[in-house]
Amino acid sequence: MPIKKTTTKQAQPAGKKGIEIYVDGSFIDGRVGYGLVILRDGVAVGEFSGSVENEEYLTARQVAGELFAVGKALQWCKINGEMSATIYYDYTGIECWATGKWKAKLPLTQRYTAFVRSSGIRISWQKVAAHTGDFWNERADELAKQGTSEVRS
């Protein structure tokens, strides 16, 4: 699903949460998918899923989906003029590669790291435990699983 510009942008009242994005990746039957849910002040404003078709990345399995989800999230932020976001993730590498805690050794992680660092988006990283009932994390997981069956055009 293409990333779209949201047209209902309003001033953020004091005490609101701003942009929160839940991301996830999935690997099913040899296919990789990504999913993300975007919230503005606690209200869902977008859900996206898709497949990762690059053969080079398939060996990374669901990790490729996790990284693609972050990339799509940052694209959405740029399109919608959002300069900061909190990204919720359940795979540690998402934050560790982007912040330099882990060395990006593979082309996929190197491209991911460069993209995140050059995005211009201020990111607050929040780790959540996988498959523990966190509503939005579970929804991102569902979308990522759905993405494994989508065909990119």
Short mmCIF file of N, CA, C and O in Angstrom, two decimals, residues 24-101:
data_model
loop_
_atom_site.label_atom_id
_atom_site.label_comp_id
_atom_site.label_asym_id
_atom_site.label_seq_id
_atom_site.Cartn_x
_atom_site.Cartn_y
_atom_site.Cartn_z
N ASP A 24 6.59 -3.70 12.55
CA ASP A 24 6.90 -5.13 12.71
C ASP A 24 7.21 -5.74 11.36
O ASP A 24 6.87 -5.16 10.31
N GLY A 25 7.85 -6.89 11.39
CA GLY A 25 8.16 -7.65 10.18
C GLY A 25 7.75 -9.09 10.37
O GLY A 25 7.58 -9.56 11.50
N SER A 26 7.58 -9.80 9.26
CA SER A 26 7.16 -11.19 9.32
C SER A 26 7.81 -11.98 8.19
O SER A 26 8.10 -11.44 7.13
N PHE A 27 8.01 -13.27 8.43
CA PHE A 27 8.54 -14.19 7.43
C PHE A 27 7.66 -15.43 7.44
O PHE A 27 7.59 -16.14 8.44
N ILE A 28 6.95 -15.65 6.33
CA ILE A 28 6.05 -16.80 6.21
C ILE A 28 6.24 -17.42 4.83
O ILE A 28 6.15 -16.72 3.82
N ASP A 29 6.48 -18.72 4.81
CA ASP A 29 6.60 -19.47 3.55
C ASP A 29 7.57 -18.82 2.56
O ASP A 29 7.27 -18.70 1.37
N GLY A 30 8.70 -18.38 3.07
CA GLY A 30 9.72 -17.81 2.20
C GLY A 30 9.47 -16.39 1.75
O GLY A 30 10.19 -15.85 0.92
N ARG A 31 8.44 -15.74 2.29
CA ARG A 31 8.12 -14.35 1.92
C ARG A 31 8.24 -13.45 3.14
O ARG A 31 7.92 -13.85 4.25
N VAL A 32 8.69 -12.22 2.87
CA VAL A 32 8.89 -11.23 3.93
C VAL A 32 7.84 -10.13 3.79
O VAL A 32 7.59 -9.63 2.69
N GLY A 33 7.24 -9.75 4.92
CA GLY A 33 6.27 -8.66 4.93
C GLY A 33 6.60 -7.64 6.01
O GLY A 33 7.33 -7.94 6.96
N TYR A 34 6.08 -6.44 5.84
CA TYR A 34 6.23 -5.40 6.85
C TYR A 34 4.85 -4.85 7.19
O TYR A 34 3.91 -4.93 6.40
N GLY A 35 4.74 -4.31 8.40
CA GLY A 35 3.50 -3.68 8.82
C GLY A 35 3.79 -2.53 9.77
O GLY A 35 4.78 -2.56 10.51
N LEU A 36 2.96 -1.49 9.70
CA LEU A 36 3.11 -0.38 10.63
C LEU A 36 1.77 0.30 10.85
O LEU A 36 0.90 0.29 9.99
N VAL A 37 1.64 0.82 12.06
CA VAL A 37 0.47 1.59 12.45
C VAL A 37 0.96 2.94 12.93
O VAL A 37 1.89 3.02 13.74
N ILE A 38 0.35 4.00 12.41
CA ILE A 38 0.74 5.36 12.78
C ILE A 38 -0.40 5.98 13.59
O ILE A 38 -1.56 5.98 13.17
N LEU A 39 -0.02 6.50 14.76
CA LEU A 39 -0.97 7.16 15.65
C LEU A 39 -0.58 8.63 15.78
O LEU A 39 0.60 8.95 15.87
N ARG A 40 -1.57 9.48 15.78
CA ARG A 40 -1.36 10.90 16.08
C ARG A 40 -2.19 11.19 17.32
O ARG A 40 -3.40 11.03 17.32
N ASP A 41 -1.49 11.57 18.39
CA ASP A 41 -2.15 11.86 19.67
C ASP A 41 -3.04 10.71 20.12
O ASP A 41 -4.15 10.90 20.60
N GLY A 42 -2.54 9.48 19.91
CA GLY A 42 -3.24 8.29 20.38
C GLY A 42 -4.32 7.75 19.46
O GLY A 42 -4.96 6.75 19.76
N VAL A 43 -4.54 8.42 18.31
CA VAL A 43 -5.57 8.00 17.37
C VAL A 43 -4.90 7.48 16.09
O VAL A 43 -4.05 8.16 15.52
N ALA A 44 -5.30 6.29 15.66
CA ALA A 44 -4.72 5.72 14.44
C ALA A 44 -5.07 6.58 13.24
O ALA A 44 -6.24 6.88 13.01
N VAL A 45 -4.04 6.97 12.48
CA VAL A 45 -4.25 7.76 11.26
C VAL A 45 -3.76 7.03 10.02
O VAL A 45 -3.96 7.51 8.90
N GLY A 46 -3.13 5.87 10.20
CA GLY A 46 -2.68 5.12 9.05
C GLY A 46 -2.20 3.73 9.42
O GLY A 46 -1.63 3.52 10.49
N GLU A 47 -2.51 2.79 8.54
CA GLU A 47 -2.01 1.43 8.65
C GLU A 47 -1.47 1.04 7.29
O GLU A 47 -2.13 1.28 6.27
N PHE A 48 -0.28 0.43 7.28
CA PHE A 48 0.35 0.07 6.02
C PHE A 48 0.96 -1.31 6.13
O PHE A 48 1.45 -1.70 7.20
N SER A 49 0.93 -2.04 5.03
CA SER A 49 1.60 -3.33 4.96
C SER A 49 2.09 -3.54 3.54
O SER A 49 1.60 -2.89 2.60
N GLY A 50 3.04 -4.42 3.40
CA GLY A 50 3.54 -4.74 2.08
C GLY A 50 4.56 -5.84 2.15
O GLY A 50 4.95 -6.29 3.22
N SER A 51 5.01 -6.26 0.99
CA SER A 51 6.00 -7.32 0.93
C SER A 51 7.36 -6.73 0.56
O SER A 51 7.45 -5.68 -0.07
N VAL A 52 8.40 -7.43 0.96
CA VAL A 52 9.76 -7.08 0.62
C VAL A 52 10.17 -8.03 -0.49
O VAL A 52 10.28 -9.23 -0.28
N GLU A 53 10.35 -7.49 -1.69
CA GLU A 53 10.59 -8.33 -2.85
C GLU A 53 12.06 -8.47 -3.23
O GLU A 53 12.40 -9.30 -4.05
N ASN A 54 12.93 -7.67 -2.65
CA ASN A 54 14.34 -7.70 -3.00
C ASN A 54 14.95 -9.04 -2.57
O ASN A 54 15.06 -9.32 -1.38
N GLU A 55 15.35 -9.84 -3.53
CA GLU A 55 15.91 -11.17 -3.26
C GLU A 55 17.10 -11.10 -2.30
O GLU A 55 17.30 -12.00 -1.49
N GLU A 56 17.88 -10.05 -2.42
CA GLU A 56 19.07 -9.88 -1.58
C GLU A 56 18.71 -9.83 -0.10
O GLU A 56 19.51 -10.21 0.75
N TYR A 57 17.49 -9.36 0.23
CA TYR A 57 17.10 -9.17 1.62
C TYR A 57 16.35 -10.36 2.22
O TYR A 57 16.13 -10.40 3.42
N LEU A 58 15.95 -11.31 1.40
CA LEU A 58 15.13 -12.42 1.89
C LEU A 58 15.85 -13.28 2.93
O LEU A 58 15.20 -13.85 3.80
N THR A 59 17.16 -13.35 2.85
CA THR A 59 17.89 -14.14 3.84
C THR A 59 17.82 -13.52 5.23
O THR A 59 18.05 -14.21 6.22
N ALA A 60 17.49 -12.24 5.31
CA ALA A 60 17.35 -11.57 6.60
C ALA A 60 15.99 -11.87 7.24
O ALA A 60 15.74 -11.48 8.38
N ARG A 61 15.13 -12.55 6.48
CA ARG A 61 13.82 -12.99 6.97
C ARG A 61 13.02 -11.80 7.54
O ARG A 61 12.95 -10.77 6.91
N GLN A 62 12.40 -11.98 8.72
CA GLN A 62 11.51 -10.93 9.24
C GLN A 62 12.25 -9.65 9.58
O GLN A 62 11.65 -8.58 9.62
N VAL A 63 13.57 -9.73 9.80
CA VAL A 63 14.34 -8.51 10.10
C VAL A 63 14.23 -7.52 8.94
O VAL A 63 14.08 -6.31 9.15
N ALA A 64 14.26 -8.02 7.70
CA ALA A 64 14.10 -7.13 6.55
C ALA A 64 12.76 -6.41 6.63
O ALA A 64 12.67 -5.22 6.34
N GLY A 65 11.72 -7.11 7.01
CA GLY A 65 10.41 -6.49 7.16
C GLY A 65 10.39 -5.42 8.24
O GLY A 65 9.79 -4.36 8.07
N GLU A 66 11.05 -5.70 9.35
CA GLU A 66 11.13 -4.72 10.44
C GLU A 66 11.79 -3.43 9.95
O GLU A 66 11.30 -2.33 10.20
N LEU A 67 12.89 -3.58 9.21
CA LEU A 67 13.63 -2.41 8.74
C LEU A 67 12.85 -1.65 7.67
O LEU A 67 12.84 -0.41 7.66
N PHE A 68 12.17 -2.39 6.79
CA PHE A 68 11.34 -1.73 5.78
C PHE A 68 10.20 -0.96 6.43
O PHE A 68 9.84 0.13 5.98
N ALA A 69 9.63 -1.50 7.51
CA ALA A 69 8.54 -0.80 8.20
C ALA A 69 9.02 0.55 8.74
O ALA A 69 8.33 1.56 8.62
N VAL A 70 10.22 0.57 9.31
CA VAL A 70 10.77 1.84 9.81
C VAL A 70 10.97 2.80 8.64
O VAL A 70 10.63 3.99 8.73
N GLY A 71 11.50 2.30 7.53
CA GLY A 71 11.70 3.15 6.36
C GLY A 71 10.39 3.76 5.87
O GLY A 71 10.33 4.96 5.58
N LYS A 72 9.35 2.95 5.79
CA LYS A 72 8.03 3.46 5.37
C LYS A 72 7.50 4.48 6.37
O LYS A 72 6.90 5.49 5.99
N ALA A 73 7.73 4.23 7.65
CA ALA A 73 7.28 5.17 8.69
C ALA A 73 7.96 6.53 8.52
O ALA A 73 7.30 7.58 8.60
N LEU A 74 9.25 6.51 8.26
CA LEU A 74 9.98 7.77 8.10
C LEU A 74 9.57 8.49 6.82
O LEU A 74 9.48 9.72 6.80
N GLN A 75 9.27 7.73 5.77
CA GLN A 75 8.74 8.35 4.55
C GLN A 75 7.42 9.05 4.84
O GLN A 75 7.18 10.17 4.39
N TRP A 76 6.55 8.40 5.60
CA TRP A 76 5.26 8.99 5.96
C TRP A 76 5.48 10.29 6.74
O TRP A 76 4.83 11.30 6.47
N CYS A 77 6.42 10.26 7.69
CA CYS A 77 6.70 11.47 8.48
C CYS A 77 7.14 12.62 7.58
O CYS A 77 6.64 13.75 7.73
N LYS A 78 8.02 12.34 6.63
CA LYS A 78 8.49 13.39 5.72
C LYS A 78 7.35 13.94 4.88
O LYS A 78 7.19 15.15 4.74
N ILE A 79 6.54 13.07 4.31
CA ILE A 79 5.42 13.49 3.46
C ILE A 79 4.44 14.36 4.24
O ILE A 79 3.89 15.32 3.72
N ASN A 80 4.26 14.04 5.52
CA ASN A 80 3.28 14.73 6.34
C ASN A 80 3.87 15.84 7.20
O ASN A 80 3.19 16.39 8.07
N GLY A 81 5.13 16.18 6.97
CA GLY A 81 5.75 17.30 7.68
C GLY A 81 5.99 17.05 9.15
O GLY A 81 6.10 18.01 9.93
N GLU A 82 6.09 15.82 9.55
CA GLU A 82 6.35 15.48 10.95
C GLU A 82 7.85 15.38 11.16
O GLU A 82 8.52 14.64 10.46
N MET A 83 8.36 16.11 12.12
CA MET A 83 9.80 16.15 12.34
C MET A 83 10.26 15.26 13.49
O MET A 83 11.46 15.10 13.71
N SER A 84 9.31 14.67 14.21
CA SER A 84 9.68 13.76 15.30
C SER A 84 8.62 12.69 15.46
O SER A 84 7.45 12.90 15.12
N ALA A 85 9.05 11.54 15.96
CA ALA A 85 8.14 10.42 16.16
C ALA A 85 8.73 9.48 17.19
O ALA A 85 9.95 9.40 17.36
N THR A 86 7.85 8.78 17.86
CA THR A 86 8.26 7.68 18.72
C THR A 86 7.99 6.40 17.96
O THR A 86 6.88 6.20 17.47
N ILE A 87 9.02 5.57 17.82
CA ILE A 87 8.86 4.30 17.12
C ILE A 87 8.91 3.17 18.13
O ILE A 87 9.89 3.04 18.88
N TYR A 88 7.85 2.37 18.14
CA TYR A 88 7.74 1.20 19.01
C TYR A 88 8.09 -0.03 18.19
O TYR A 88 7.57 -0.22 17.09
N TYR A 89 8.96 -0.86 18.73
CA TYR A 89 9.46 -2.02 18.01
C TYR A 89 9.64 -3.18 18.98
O TYR A 89 9.76 -2.96 20.19
N ASP A 90 9.69 -4.39 18.45
CA ASP A 90 9.96 -5.53 19.32
C ASP A 90 11.25 -6.26 18.97
O ASP A 90 11.64 -7.19 19.66
N TYR A 91 11.94 -5.83 17.92
CA TYR A 91 13.23 -6.40 17.57
C TYR A 91 14.33 -5.39 17.85
O TYR A 91 14.37 -4.31 17.25
N THR A 92 15.23 -5.71 18.76
CA THR A 92 16.24 -4.79 19.26
C THR A 92 17.10 -4.14 18.18
O THR A 92 17.48 -2.97 18.30
N GLY A 93 17.40 -4.86 17.11
CA GLY A 93 18.27 -4.34 16.07
C GLY A 93 17.77 -3.05 15.44
O GLY A 93 18.57 -2.23 14.97
N ILE A 94 16.46 -2.86 15.44
CA ILE A 94 15.89 -1.66 14.84
C ILE A 94 16.51 -0.40 15.43
O ILE A 94 16.91 0.51 14.71
N GLU A 95 16.61 -0.36 16.73
CA GLU A 95 17.23 0.79 17.39
C GLU A 95 18.75 0.70 17.35
O GLU A 95 19.43 1.69 17.08
N CYS A 96 19.28 -0.47 17.63
CA CYS A 96 20.74 -0.61 17.80
C CYS A 96 21.52 -0.29 16.53
O CYS A 96 22.59 0.31 16.62
N TRP A 97 21.03 -0.67 15.36
CA TRP A 97 21.72 -0.30 14.13
C TRP A 97 21.61 1.20 13.88
O TRP A 97 22.58 1.86 13.51
N ALA A 98 20.41 1.75 14.09
CA ALA A 98 20.19 3.17 13.81
C ALA A 98 21.02 4.08 14.72
O ALA A 98 21.47 5.14 14.29
N THR A 99 21.21 3.66 15.97
CA THR A 99 21.93 4.50 16.93
C THR A 99 23.41 4.20 17.00
O THR A 99 24.15 4.90 17.69
N GLY A 100 23.85 3.15 16.31
CA GLY A 100 25.26 2.80 16.32
C GLY A 100 25.67 1.86 17.45
O GLY A 100 26.85 1.56 17.61
N LYS A 101 24.71 1.39 18.25
CA LYS A 101 25.04 0.42 19.30
C LYS A 101 25.51 -0.89 18.69
O LYS A 101 26.32 -1.60 19.29
#
